[in-house]
Amino acid sequence: MSRSWLGGAAMALATALAGGALAQEAAAPPPPQRIVSINVCADQLLLALADPEQIASLSNRATDPELSYLAGPAAEFPHAAFNAESVVRLQPDLILAGRLTRLATREMLGRLGYEVVLLNSIRSVDAGIEQIREIAALVGHPERGEALVADIEAALAEAAALPPPGGATVAAYQRRGYLVGTSSLITDLLARIGLTNAADGFTAASGGYVRLEEIVAGAPDYLVVAALDTTPGDQGMALLAHPALERLYPLERRIVLPDR
């Protein structure tokens, strides 16, 4: 008798759970169909995760090869969104922006009733993976997010299998003397192959401007640079072509990580 009652209760519970799941699924809103990005990082996520027909426009920098990793594919989509006026004309049902996007633009779009999702700046691989999953779910394709995460994890495993470099130090020294701080994605990536960001002691964890003399005196083992070509294209790049850096850091002591 008791077994029969338990069996009936289990069946009733299973039926209720199934009904609840179906109700939730029926109540779930459809994925957005007109997504606009006004952020270069959001451009990359949309191109990787959304259906082409879901993308109403990418940002006005989406096709800049110096900033956008997917500049080529981005050219196949509208890419002129940057301020509130350019976005409103597109009548989006979702807007992706960054937390550094102009506050006036974000506030105006919010006051007009548009849904604006702000992307955080990524300071670690784990945070990047979390953001991929969030955006994949938001655009209605969580399976694509998981596939991209699997690719990243496979690359991390491959990097972890490399022989460790023996605790070498690295300075990510950029235009005008900006040194990337220890609270950064670059630091996380370096650490995963056994390298240490030398910024600790030079600048704040968030990074900052450091004099050339300090870099030379500190003598980190390697430099992270955007390109091997040190020909200065403007005043901001001239510092990186200084003879002291050329002498201390020949090509074999430079790690190329393009800005894009």
Short mmCIF file of N, CA and C in Angstrom, two decimals, residues 4 17 35 38 50 52 71 74 82 89-90 97 108 113 115 126 140 156 184 188 202-203 207 219 234 240 252:
data_model
loop_
_atom_site.label_atom_id
_atom_site.label_comp_id
_atom_site.label_asym_id
_atom_site.label_seq_id
_atom_site.Cartn_x
_atom_site.Cartn_y
_atom_site.Cartn_z
N SER A 4 2.61 1.79 -3.28
CA SER A 4 1.72 2.33 -4.29
C SER A 4 1.54 3.83 -4.11
N LEU A 17 6.61 18.74 -12.20
CA LEU A 17 7.88 19.34 -12.62
C LEU A 17 7.92 19.53 -14.13
N ILE A 35 19.60 43.25 -33.04
CA ILE A 35 20.62 43.58 -32.05
C ILE A 35 21.58 44.59 -32.64
N ILE A 38 27.38 48.83 -29.98
CA ILE A 38 28.15 50.08 -30.05
C ILE A 38 29.46 49.92 -29.29
N ALA A 50 25.72 35.08 -32.60
CA ALA A 50 24.37 35.37 -33.09
C ALA A 50 24.18 34.89 -34.52
N PRO A 52 23.29 35.67 -38.34
CA PRO A 52 23.52 36.90 -39.12
C PRO A 52 22.30 37.81 -39.18
N ALA A 71 37.56 41.95 -38.19
CA ALA A 71 37.28 43.08 -39.06
C ALA A 71 36.79 42.63 -40.43
N ALA A 74 33.17 41.36 -40.23
CA ALA A 74 32.32 42.48 -39.82
C ALA A 74 31.90 43.34 -41.01
N PHE A 82 27.14 54.19 -33.29
CA PHE A 82 28.09 54.73 -32.33
C PHE A 82 27.44 55.65 -31.31
N ARG A 89 17.69 55.03 -35.10
CA ARG A 89 17.22 54.84 -36.48
C ARG A 89 17.07 53.35 -36.83
N LEU A 90 17.80 52.48 -36.13
CA LEU A 90 17.79 51.05 -36.42
C LEU A 90 16.68 50.30 -35.70
N ALA A 97 26.49 47.46 -25.24
CA ALA A 97 27.44 48.55 -25.06
C ALA A 97 28.47 48.13 -24.02
N MET A 108 20.58 58.21 -22.60
CA MET A 108 19.54 58.61 -23.55
C MET A 108 18.80 57.38 -24.09
N GLY A 113 13.62 53.94 -23.62
CA GLY A 113 12.99 52.64 -23.42
C GLY A 113 13.69 51.45 -24.06
N GLU A 115 16.42 48.41 -24.39
CA GLU A 115 17.17 47.53 -23.49
C GLU A 115 18.65 47.64 -23.83
N ASP A 126 38.66 33.51 -17.13
CA ASP A 126 37.40 33.03 -16.53
C ASP A 126 36.28 34.04 -16.69
N GLY A 140 20.12 33.75 -27.56
CA GLY A 140 19.36 32.54 -27.84
C GLY A 140 20.15 31.38 -28.39
N LEU A 156 43.89 26.64 -23.86
CA LEU A 156 44.54 26.78 -22.55
C LEU A 156 45.27 25.50 -22.17
N SER A 184 44.73 42.39 -15.15
CA SER A 184 44.45 42.48 -16.58
C SER A 184 44.40 41.09 -17.19
N ASP A 188 46.78 37.43 -16.80
CA ASP A 188 46.23 36.08 -16.66
C ASP A 188 46.79 35.17 -17.76
N PHE A 202 56.03 48.82 -10.48
CA PHE A 202 56.15 49.95 -11.39
C PHE A 202 54.93 50.85 -11.34
N THR A 203 53.74 50.23 -11.27
CA THR A 203 52.50 50.99 -11.40
C THR A 203 51.39 50.31 -10.62
N GLY A 207 47.25 49.52 -13.98
CA GLY A 207 48.14 50.02 -15.02
C GLY A 207 48.36 51.52 -14.92
N ALA A 219 64.60 46.19 -16.05
CA ALA A 219 65.05 45.13 -16.95
C ALA A 219 64.22 43.85 -16.90
N ASP A 234 53.69 57.52 -35.24
CA ASP A 234 53.25 58.78 -34.64
C ASP A 234 54.04 58.99 -33.35
N LEU A 240 58.57 53.64 -28.15
CA LEU A 240 58.87 52.21 -28.27
C LEU A 240 60.00 51.94 -29.25
N GLU A 252 63.97 38.50 -30.49
CA GLU A 252 63.75 37.25 -29.75
C GLU A 252 63.32 37.49 -28.30
#
